[in-house]
Every structure is written in structure tokens, then in C-alpha cells.
Short mmCIF file of C-alpha atoms and ligand atoms in Angstrom, two decimals:
data_model
loop_
_atom_site.label_atom_id
_atom_site.label_comp_id
_atom_site.label_asym_id
_atom_site.label_seq_id
_atom_site.Cartn_x
_atom_site.Cartn_y
_atom_site.Cartn_z
CA MET A 1 15.95 -71.49 56.21
CA ASN A 2 14.30 -74.66 57.58
CA LYS A 3 13.43 -74.70 61.26
CA PRO A 4 16.69 -75.67 63.03
CA GLY A 5 16.91 -79.03 64.81
CA PHE A 6 17.10 -79.56 68.59
CA SER A 7 20.88 -79.09 69.00
CA THR A 8 21.30 -76.38 66.36
CA ALA A 9 18.62 -74.28 68.04
CA ILE A 10 20.29 -74.55 71.47
CA LEU A 11 23.82 -73.95 70.15
CA HIS A 12 22.91 -70.84 68.21
CA SER A 13 20.34 -69.28 70.54
CA ASP A 14 23.04 -67.04 72.04
CA ARG A 15 23.29 -65.18 68.73
CA GLN A 16 19.81 -63.75 69.22
CA GLN A 17 21.48 -61.19 71.49
CA PRO A 18 25.02 -60.62 70.19
CA ASP A 19 27.74 -59.89 72.73
CA GLN A 20 29.36 -56.45 72.58
CA TYR A 21 32.77 -58.01 71.82
CA ARG A 22 31.39 -60.53 69.28
CA ALA A 23 32.19 -63.49 71.56
CA ILE A 24 30.43 -66.57 70.20
CA HIS A 25 29.96 -68.01 73.69
CA ARG A 26 27.91 -65.95 76.13
CA PRO A 27 29.89 -64.15 78.82
CA MET A 28 28.91 -64.55 82.47
CA HIS A 29 27.22 -61.65 84.32
CA PRO A 30 27.52 -62.08 88.08
CA SER A 31 26.72 -58.41 88.76
CA VAL A 32 23.99 -57.92 91.33
CA ALA A 33 23.10 -54.34 90.38
CA TYR A 34 22.52 -52.56 87.06
CA ALA A 35 23.11 -48.84 86.43
CA TYR A 36 20.70 -46.54 84.59
CA SER A 37 21.97 -43.22 83.29
CA ASP A 38 18.38 -42.07 82.98
CA PRO A 39 16.37 -42.79 86.15
CA GLU A 40 13.22 -42.71 84.01
CA ASP A 41 14.39 -45.98 82.46
CA LEU A 42 14.92 -47.52 85.89
CA ILE A 43 11.35 -46.60 86.77
CA LYS A 44 10.06 -48.11 83.52
CA VAL A 45 11.89 -51.38 84.22
CA PHE A 46 10.46 -51.48 87.73
CA GLN A 47 6.97 -50.85 86.43
CA GLY A 48 7.30 -53.45 83.68
CA SER A 49 6.88 -51.15 80.68
CA GLN A 50 10.52 -51.70 79.64
CA SER A 51 12.60 -54.89 79.90
CA GLY A 52 15.88 -54.84 81.80
CA TYR A 53 17.61 -55.93 84.99
CA VAL A 54 17.39 -54.19 88.33
CA TYR A 55 18.66 -56.52 91.03
CA GLY A 56 20.25 -59.98 90.87
CA ARG A 57 17.56 -61.73 92.87
CA GLN A 58 15.07 -61.22 90.02
CA GLY A 59 17.46 -62.41 87.32
CA ASN A 60 20.57 -61.64 85.33
CA PRO A 61 21.55 -61.80 81.64
CA THR A 62 23.30 -65.19 82.04
CA THR A 63 20.19 -66.80 83.49
CA SER A 64 18.05 -65.16 80.80
CA ALA A 65 20.23 -66.75 78.10
CA LEU A 66 19.70 -70.15 79.76
CA GLU A 67 15.95 -69.49 80.00
CA THR A 68 15.94 -68.90 76.24
CA LYS A 69 17.63 -72.28 75.69
CA ILE A 70 15.26 -74.21 77.96
CA ASN A 71 12.30 -72.45 76.39
CA LEU A 72 13.51 -73.48 72.93
CA MET A 73 13.91 -77.08 74.07
CA GLU A 74 10.39 -77.22 75.52
CA GLN A 75 8.99 -74.92 72.79
CA GLY A 76 7.19 -72.96 75.49
CA ILE A 77 6.06 -69.35 75.61
CA ALA A 78 8.23 -68.45 78.64
CA THR A 79 10.64 -70.12 81.06
CA ALA A 80 11.85 -69.10 84.51
CA CYS A 81 14.97 -70.63 86.07
CA PHE A 82 15.51 -71.30 89.78
CA SER A 83 18.34 -72.26 92.10
CA THR A 84 17.41 -75.97 92.06
CA GLY A 85 14.75 -78.30 90.71
CA MET A 86 13.12 -78.35 94.16
CA ALA A 87 13.03 -74.53 94.15
CA ALA A 88 11.24 -74.60 90.78
CA LEU A 89 8.69 -77.07 92.17
CA ALA A 90 8.20 -75.19 95.45
CA ALA A 91 7.86 -71.84 93.66
CA SER A 92 5.21 -73.26 91.32
CA PHE A 93 3.11 -74.80 94.09
CA LEU A 94 3.46 -71.92 96.56
CA ALA A 95 2.84 -69.22 93.95
CA LEU A 96 -0.29 -70.83 92.53
CA LEU A 97 -1.97 -72.80 95.33
CA ARG A 98 -3.77 -71.58 98.45
CA ALA A 99 -5.28 -73.15 101.56
CA GLY A 100 -8.49 -74.95 100.59
CA ASP A 101 -7.14 -76.08 97.21
CA HIS A 102 -6.80 -79.70 96.21
CA LEU A 103 -4.02 -81.26 94.16
CA VAL A 104 -3.88 -84.74 92.62
CA ALA A 105 -0.37 -86.20 92.41
CA SER A 106 1.10 -89.43 91.15
CA SER A 107 2.04 -91.69 94.06
CA PHE A 108 5.27 -92.55 92.22
CA LEU A 109 7.39 -89.51 93.00
CA PHE A 110 10.89 -88.21 93.54
CA GLY A 111 11.38 -88.51 97.33
CA ASN A 112 11.89 -84.82 98.06
CA THR A 113 8.82 -83.86 96.01
CA ASN A 114 6.88 -86.32 98.14
CA SER A 115 8.24 -84.55 101.23
CA LEU A 116 7.34 -81.13 99.79
CA PHE A 117 3.74 -82.32 99.40
CA THR A 118 3.75 -83.23 103.10
CA THR A 119 4.68 -79.60 103.82
CA LEU A 120 1.95 -78.28 101.50
CA SER A 121 -0.63 -80.42 103.27
CA THR A 122 0.23 -78.70 106.57
CA LEU A 123 -0.55 -75.36 104.89
CA GLY A 124 -4.12 -76.44 104.11
CA ILE A 125 -3.54 -77.71 100.58
CA GLU A 126 -5.06 -81.15 100.27
CA ILE A 127 -3.13 -83.76 98.27
CA SER A 128 -4.48 -87.03 96.83
CA PHE A 129 -1.92 -89.58 95.70
CA VAL A 130 -3.06 -91.90 92.93
CA ASP A 131 -1.61 -94.58 90.65
CA ALA A 132 -1.18 -92.20 87.72
CA THR A 133 -0.35 -94.95 85.23
CA ASP A 134 -4.12 -94.93 84.56
CA SER A 135 -5.87 -91.58 84.04
CA ALA A 136 -9.12 -93.05 85.41
CA ASN A 137 -7.52 -92.97 88.87
CA VAL A 138 -6.86 -89.24 88.44
CA THR A 139 -10.39 -88.57 87.18
CA ALA A 140 -11.85 -90.40 90.20
CA GLU A 141 -10.12 -87.97 92.60
CA ILE A 142 -11.05 -84.70 90.89
CA ARG A 143 -13.23 -82.35 92.93
CA ASP A 144 -14.58 -78.82 92.61
CA ASN A 145 -11.50 -77.43 94.37
CA THR A 146 -8.91 -79.45 92.38
CA ARG A 147 -6.57 -76.83 90.95
CA MET A 148 -3.63 -78.91 89.80
CA VAL A 149 -2.52 -82.37 88.71
CA PHE A 150 1.16 -83.26 89.08
CA VAL A 151 3.04 -86.18 87.55
CA GLU A 152 6.58 -87.14 86.57
CA THR A 153 7.33 -88.65 83.15
CA ILE A 154 9.36 -91.70 84.19
CA ALA A 155 9.06 -92.32 87.92
CA ASN A 156 12.10 -92.83 90.07
CA PRO A 157 13.18 -95.61 90.88
CA ARG A 158 10.68 -98.18 89.51
CA THR A 159 10.31 -96.44 86.11
CA GLN A 160 6.49 -96.39 86.05
CA ILE A 161 5.23 -94.12 83.28
CA ALA A 162 2.20 -91.97 83.99
CA ASP A 163 -0.75 -91.98 81.60
CA LEU A 164 0.62 -88.68 80.34
CA ALA A 165 -1.73 -88.22 77.37
CA GLY A 166 -4.85 -89.45 79.17
CA ILE A 167 -4.27 -87.13 82.14
CA GLY A 168 -3.65 -84.25 79.70
CA GLU A 169 -7.12 -84.80 78.22
CA VAL A 170 -8.75 -84.88 81.67
CA CYS A 171 -7.04 -81.64 82.75
CA ALA A 172 -7.84 -79.86 79.48
CA GLU A 173 -11.51 -80.82 79.77
CA ARG A 174 -11.80 -79.70 83.39
CA GLY A 175 -9.64 -76.59 83.16
CA ILE A 176 -7.09 -77.86 85.68
CA VAL A 177 -3.41 -76.87 85.59
CA TYR A 178 -1.42 -79.91 84.43
CA VAL A 179 2.16 -79.85 85.74
CA VAL A 180 4.65 -82.39 84.38
CA ASP A 181 8.12 -82.93 85.86
CA ASN A 182 10.13 -83.77 82.72
CA THR A 183 13.47 -84.33 84.51
CA LEU A 184 13.86 -88.05 83.81
CA THR A 185 13.12 -87.76 80.09
CA SER A 186 14.48 -84.26 79.47
CA PRO A 187 13.03 -82.21 76.61
CA TYR A 188 15.22 -84.17 74.18
CA LEU A 189 13.27 -87.40 74.74
CA PHE A 190 9.85 -85.89 75.39
CA ARG A 191 7.97 -82.58 75.25
CA PRO A 192 5.09 -82.53 77.77
CA ALA A 193 3.35 -79.82 75.70
CA LEU A 194 2.47 -82.65 73.28
CA VAL A 195 0.24 -84.17 75.98
CA LYS A 196 -1.26 -80.78 76.87
CA ALA A 197 0.81 -79.96 79.96
CA GLY A 198 0.41 -76.32 81.01
CA LEU A 199 3.61 -76.15 83.06
CA VAL A 200 6.79 -78.20 82.62
CA ILE A 201 9.37 -78.53 85.38
CA ASN A 202 12.95 -79.61 84.77
CA SER A 203 15.66 -80.21 87.32
CA LEU A 204 18.51 -78.70 85.30
CA THR A 205 20.92 -80.38 87.72
CA LYS A 206 20.33 -83.72 86.01
CA TYR A 207 20.53 -84.42 82.26
CA ILE A 208 20.36 -80.81 81.01
CA CYS A 209 23.50 -79.72 82.87
CA GLY A 210 24.67 -83.32 82.73
CA HIS A 211 28.10 -82.95 84.31
CA GLY A 212 27.15 -82.93 87.98
CA ASN A 213 28.74 -79.51 88.56
CA ALA A 214 25.76 -77.16 89.04
CA LEU A 215 22.30 -77.15 90.61
CA GLY A 216 19.34 -75.54 88.86
CA GLY A 217 15.67 -75.87 88.00
CA SER A 218 13.18 -74.43 85.52
CA VAL A 219 9.49 -73.89 84.95
CA THR A 220 8.25 -73.53 81.38
CA ASP A 221 4.78 -72.30 80.49
CA THR A 222 3.64 -74.10 77.34
CA GLY A 223 0.95 -71.50 76.66
CA LEU A 224 -1.75 -74.20 76.74
CA PHE A 225 -3.43 -73.31 80.04
CA ASP A 226 -5.86 -70.38 80.04
CA TRP A 227 -4.84 -68.39 83.13
CA GLN A 228 -8.02 -66.33 82.88
CA ARG A 229 -9.75 -69.45 84.25
CA PHE A 230 -7.42 -69.56 87.27
CA PRO A 231 -8.81 -67.84 90.39
CA HIS A 232 -5.54 -67.15 92.24
CA ILE A 233 -3.76 -64.66 89.98
CA TYR A 234 -2.97 -61.47 91.95
CA ASP A 235 -4.40 -58.25 90.51
CA ASN A 236 -0.87 -56.86 90.01
CA TYR A 237 -0.11 -59.52 87.39
CA ARG A 238 -3.40 -59.24 85.49
CA SER A 239 -2.35 -56.13 83.57
CA ALA A 240 0.02 -58.08 81.29
CA ASP A 241 -0.87 -60.51 78.46
CA PRO A 242 -3.06 -63.19 80.09
CA LYS A 243 -0.83 -65.90 78.61
CA LEU A 244 1.97 -64.67 80.90
CA TRP A 245 -0.02 -64.38 84.12
CA GLY A 246 0.98 -67.78 85.48
CA ILE A 247 4.71 -67.65 84.77
CA THR A 248 4.88 -64.02 85.94
CA GLN A 249 3.37 -64.97 89.29
CA ILE A 250 5.72 -67.98 89.65
CA ARG A 251 8.71 -65.79 88.76
CA LYS A 252 7.75 -62.90 91.07
CA LYS A 253 6.91 -65.11 94.03
CA GLY A 254 9.66 -67.68 93.53
CA LEU A 255 12.52 -65.33 92.69
CA ARG A 256 11.71 -61.92 94.06
CA ASP A 257 9.76 -62.91 97.20
CA MET A 258 11.30 -66.30 98.07
CA GLY A 259 14.78 -65.65 96.66
CA ALA A 260 15.28 -69.04 95.00
CA THR A 261 17.54 -67.43 92.41
CA LEU A 262 19.91 -69.28 90.08
CA GLN A 263 23.47 -67.95 90.30
CA ALA A 264 25.05 -66.69 87.08
CA GLU A 265 27.97 -69.14 87.49
CA SER A 266 25.56 -72.07 87.68
CA ALA A 267 23.47 -70.79 84.76
CA HIS A 268 26.66 -70.57 82.70
CA ARG A 269 27.65 -74.18 83.48
CA ILE A 270 24.15 -75.48 82.81
CA ALA A 271 23.99 -73.60 79.50
CA THR A 272 27.31 -75.12 78.43
CA GLY A 273 26.20 -78.60 79.46
CA SER A 274 22.86 -78.22 77.67
CA GLU A 275 24.64 -77.86 74.33
CA THR A 276 25.51 -81.58 74.39
CA LEU A 277 22.22 -82.84 75.84
CA ALA A 278 21.24 -84.68 72.64
CA LEU A 279 24.65 -86.37 72.28
CA ARG A 280 24.78 -87.44 75.92
CA MET A 281 21.17 -88.61 75.96
CA ASP A 282 21.68 -90.76 72.84
CA LYS A 283 24.68 -92.48 74.42
CA THR A 284 23.02 -92.82 77.84
CA CYS A 285 19.88 -94.39 76.35
CA ALA A 286 21.92 -96.76 74.14
CA ASN A 287 24.00 -97.85 77.16
CA ALA A 288 20.89 -98.26 79.32
CA SER A 289 19.13 -100.38 76.70
CA ARG A 290 22.14 -102.70 76.39
CA LEU A 291 22.50 -102.97 80.17
CA ALA A 292 18.78 -103.60 80.74
CA GLN A 293 18.88 -106.51 78.30
CA PHE A 294 22.08 -107.80 79.93
CA PHE A 295 20.38 -107.74 83.37
CA ALA A 296 17.21 -109.35 81.99
CA ASP A 297 19.32 -112.27 80.69
CA HIS A 298 21.48 -112.61 83.84
CA SER A 299 20.63 -115.33 86.36
CA ALA A 300 21.82 -113.26 89.36
CA ILE A 301 19.18 -110.58 88.70
CA SER A 302 15.61 -111.36 89.69
CA ARG A 303 13.92 -108.22 88.34
CA VAL A 304 14.72 -105.41 85.93
CA TYR A 305 12.68 -102.25 85.58
CA TYR A 306 13.36 -100.40 82.34
CA PRO A 307 10.76 -98.92 79.97
CA GLY A 308 12.71 -100.17 76.95
CA LEU A 309 12.10 -103.83 77.84
CA SER A 310 9.04 -105.27 76.10
CA GLU A 311 7.80 -106.77 79.39
CA HIS A 312 7.69 -103.33 81.10
CA PRO A 313 3.98 -102.59 81.79
CA GLN A 314 4.14 -99.20 80.04
CA HIS A 315 6.59 -100.19 77.30
CA LEU A 316 4.21 -99.30 74.47
CA ARG A 317 3.36 -95.96 76.07
CA ALA A 318 7.06 -95.12 76.32
CA LYS A 319 7.61 -96.24 72.74
CA THR A 320 4.77 -94.02 71.51
CA LEU A 321 5.65 -90.93 73.54
CA PHE A 322 9.42 -90.90 74.03
CA LYS A 323 12.31 -90.73 71.58
CA ALA A 324 14.14 -93.37 73.68
CA TYR A 325 13.72 -95.01 77.07
CA GLY A 326 15.94 -92.93 79.34
CA GLY A 327 18.92 -93.68 81.55
CA LEU A 328 17.32 -95.01 84.73
CA ILE A 329 17.21 -98.75 85.49
CA GLY A 330 15.93 -100.47 88.62
CA ILE A 331 17.31 -103.92 89.43
CA GLU A 332 16.63 -106.46 92.16
CA LEU A 333 19.29 -109.04 92.89
CA ARG A 334 18.58 -112.72 93.53
CA GLU A 335 17.79 -113.14 97.24
CA ASP A 336 21.04 -114.91 98.12
CA ILE A 337 23.19 -112.06 96.82
CA ASN A 338 24.15 -109.28 99.22
CA LYS A 339 23.42 -105.95 97.54
CA LEU A 340 26.09 -104.02 99.43
CA ALA A 341 28.76 -106.59 98.62
CA PHE A 342 27.69 -106.32 94.98
CA LEU A 343 27.96 -102.51 95.03
CA LYS A 344 31.40 -102.72 96.67
CA LYS A 345 32.66 -104.97 93.88
CA LEU A 346 31.82 -102.44 91.16
CA ASN A 347 34.91 -100.58 89.91
CA ILE A 348 33.57 -98.23 87.24
CA VAL A 349 30.05 -97.77 88.58
CA ILE A 350 30.03 -95.36 91.52
CA SER A 351 27.83 -95.59 94.64
CA SER A 352 26.18 -92.17 94.63
CA SER A 353 22.79 -90.50 95.00
CA HIS A 354 22.82 -88.30 91.90
CA LEU A 355 21.29 -89.11 88.52
CA GLY A 356 21.70 -87.80 85.00
CA ASP A 357 25.49 -87.55 85.32
CA THR A 358 28.06 -88.48 82.66
CA ARG A 359 29.20 -91.28 85.04
CA THR A 360 27.15 -94.37 85.84
CA LEU A 361 25.87 -94.23 89.43
CA ALA A 362 24.23 -96.84 91.65
CA ILE A 363 22.32 -96.53 94.92
CA PRO A 364 20.35 -98.89 97.18
CA ALA A 365 17.05 -96.96 97.06
CA ALA A 366 15.14 -98.09 100.18
CA ASP A 367 18.05 -97.41 102.59
CA THR A 368 18.88 -93.95 101.24
CA ILE A 369 16.82 -91.65 99.02
CA TYR A 370 13.53 -93.33 99.98
CA TRP A 371 14.44 -94.00 103.62
CA GLU A 372 12.75 -91.00 105.24
CA MET A 373 9.28 -91.75 103.85
CA GLY A 374 9.01 -95.04 105.74
CA ALA A 375 8.22 -98.63 104.84
CA ASP A 376 4.49 -98.21 104.14
CA ARG A 377 4.90 -95.42 101.61
CA ARG A 378 7.82 -97.32 100.05
CA ARG A 379 5.61 -100.37 99.63
CA SER A 380 2.90 -98.26 97.95
CA MET A 381 5.52 -97.02 95.50
CA GLY A 382 6.76 -100.53 94.76
CA ILE A 383 10.20 -99.95 96.27
CA SER A 384 11.50 -103.23 97.70
CA ASP A 385 14.40 -103.40 100.17
CA SER A 386 16.61 -105.00 97.55
CA LEU A 387 16.02 -102.43 94.78
CA ILE A 388 19.12 -100.81 93.36
CA ARG A 389 18.69 -97.73 91.21
CA LEU A 390 21.14 -97.19 88.38
CA SER A 391 21.64 -93.92 86.56
CA VAL A 392 23.46 -94.89 83.40
CA GLY A 393 26.22 -92.60 82.11
CA ILE A 394 28.08 -92.23 78.84
CA GLU A 395 31.01 -94.59 79.47
CA ASP A 396 31.99 -97.11 76.78
CA THR A 397 29.30 -99.76 76.74
CA ASP A 398 31.59 -102.78 77.01
CA ASP A 399 33.31 -101.33 80.08
CA LEU A 400 29.96 -101.04 81.87
CA ILE A 401 28.85 -104.54 80.90
CA GLY A 402 32.25 -105.88 81.98
CA ASP A 403 32.05 -104.14 85.35
CA PHE A 404 28.59 -105.52 86.14
CA GLU A 405 29.62 -108.95 84.82
CA GLN A 406 32.57 -109.23 87.22
CA ALA A 407 30.58 -107.86 90.18
CA LEU A 408 27.79 -110.40 89.63
CA SER A 409 30.05 -113.40 89.06
C1 PLP B 501 16.43 -84.37 91.17
C2 PLP B 501 15.00 -84.22 90.87
C3 PLP B 501 14.29 -83.11 91.31
C4 PLP B 501 14.93 -82.02 92.17
O1 PLP B 501 15.96 -81.38 91.50
P1 PLP B 501 17.19 -80.66 92.28
O2 PLP B 501 17.81 -79.87 91.20
O3 PLP B 501 18.04 -81.74 92.84
O4 PLP B 501 16.57 -79.82 93.34
C5 PLP B 501 12.96 -83.00 90.99
N1 PLP B 501 12.34 -83.96 90.29
C6 PLP B 501 12.99 -85.05 89.83
C7 PLP B 501 12.24 -86.06 89.04
C8 PLP B 501 14.34 -85.22 90.11
O5 PLP B 501 14.99 -86.31 89.69
#
């Protein structure tokens, strides 16, 4: 049999571990505890010489089935799921970094990740923010104690695209862990392993779940980073295969010690949503491309930020690396148009903070999701007061165009 395609692999991954009743959809396992008729087996599971479940905080069969799906999508060697995307990020940083370490991050970041870096800096982890659209800026900041470089694929809300391949080369050369947040592209549009990322983060809450009805996050180890070169692996985790040292430490610290566990109910919803990721992404990207062109041609719009437009500064990079250009669009209205009045006039498009939903959502970025960071940091990220972020959904294209048309007229 040929290697199955993206959707076939996800749809049929459940059959790797058949259900006892032959159900073709995985059942949900909310049980916290697991019984062992032979206590020897319980001991073996605890000591890691046998696989199994012991207590819900460390995982359950429903989450494992989702981890298999995400791992297939990213073609990694192992994936761990967490309660949210932020939990996956926090677990990765806190499990791997220590006081005295240095991290280089893109300055174009999801707002809460930016805030998390502020917390890390109070713990003695030094952070340098750089314009990551050029890998030379990353190289210039690398020091002896630089342990990690962190970027997002398409930055929120201005849609800058990091020099993903160039930074991958730099990290590979220097033996630095390269962490890529793939949320905005999703593994359907882009696989960070192709640019040598060692760890890939996904907020499952967004495109992978896709229906706005569950929170979740994941960390995938691509197998490309040599953990034997990493100084902060605890002795306890060095007995296993060195390829698994990193993800084992993230899993143990993030789930067992910090308790950022994904609930079985959420894992079940995310797994169901993930089955249609390719279909939804195709429609979302097609809608977004049509809308971006519509905005670019409209006299009431002064600026459009969308990687699919040929005038976008990283258009060629996006074209080379991504299957399509994603569902996020930034627009700035002509100065004489009131942005709130415009948002109020929209009937189909909803004012909301989420992204990656089936519905099209709009939010004034500076007043809301990027409010807390202050005007200076907003300016450095290119977020103007008039910027509206759109997360394009899967509605019928003409209905979306019509809605924007009437709101702008
Ligand atoms: C939403 C988001 C996160 C955080 O995910 P949650 O599941 O909401 O915690 C992280 N990174 C990016 C790029 C996001 O858009």
C-alpha cells in the first residue's frame, strides 16, 4: 500500500489500536485510575519498563489517541498533549530552561506568549526579542548560553513570516533547540520539521480542533535535535532512548509535576475536529485569499496584511514553504472610517477574540488582545491603533464578501 495521505492517515490512525467492541470511532476514557490485577505490572508501568496508564494527570487512552494523530500530522517521533496551547508552551520552556539560560525569540508574537516570556525573565532566563524575518538578526543575538530559539510561523496579527529555514540552519549549526509554534499554519499547511525545528508547538484550540469547543495544546519532538548535547536533562530521564529525553522531560514536568493535563472530553472533541482539518483549511485559505484581494481593491481599506498578496514582504517565502497562505488577515481602515462602527455593521462576521474557528471573527487588535503589552511594544510589533484582525472561517465566500461590502459602503 502507498503511504496514506494527510487526511487518510488521521482518519484511520484509530485502527492501530482496535476498540474491544469494534467501534470505528474511538471511545472516550475519562477514568482517572487504572486497575492492575497483577501489582507487578503496576510497578513495571511506574518504572517505565511497561507502557500503560496509572493516573489521569499523566495521560489517558483518549489523549494518547489524539497524540498519535498530531504526531502523524507533524511526522514527529513523539507528541505530548496539554490542557491548552499556553500550557504546552509553558511546559516546554519551564521543563527545559534554567536560570542563567538565554533564549532568542521573534518580536512578533502571540500576546500571551509575550507575557509568558516576561514571567520567564523574572526567573533568571534572559530573553532577546529580534525581527525574526531575517535570520541574521537571530545569529547576531546568539551567545554561549543561548539554549533555545522560538518563532511562530505566521505572526499574529500583522502576518510577518519568520525566516523559518534560515533560522533552522543557524540552530542546527550551533546545536540550539529550535522551537516553532505552528498554530497559524497548522501541520496541514506547513511542517516545521522541514526547516529543522526540533520541537513543534500547536495550539489545538485553533485550526486543529477548529470548532471552538475545546482547549488544548501539543508539543511534538521531530527527532532532529540531539538531546545528548543538551545540558539540562535530569538523570532520571537519561536511561531511555536519547531521542526521547526531551519530550519525556516536557511530559513529566508539564503533566505530572505541573498538572497541565488535557481532559479526555476535550481530547475527544479535538480528535474529531482534526479529521476535517484539511477540508476546513482549504476552504478557509480560499476564502481568505478572495477576501484579501477584495480588501486590497477596496478604497475604504488603507492597508491589507496577508501573505498571499504579492506585495506582502514575505510572499515568496510563504509561497515556497506553505501549502496555502492561512486564514489570518490584518486590515487598516481609511482614517475617516470609525473601526467600531464598521465592526458593528457586520452581520455575518462576529466580533470575537478567537481564531481558527469555522466562523469568521474580527477584533480590533490594539484595544484588546495586544492592549496589556502597552503602546511601545505594540509599535515594535507593527500593530497600529486602527488594525483589525480577521480570522476567516468556512462560510460561503460570497456571503463574506457581501457582508464586508455592505459594512464598508
Ligand atoms: C492561541 C495561540 C496560542 C495559545 O493557545 P491556547 O490554546 O489558547 O492556550 C499559542 N500560540 C499561538 C500562535 C496562538 O494563536
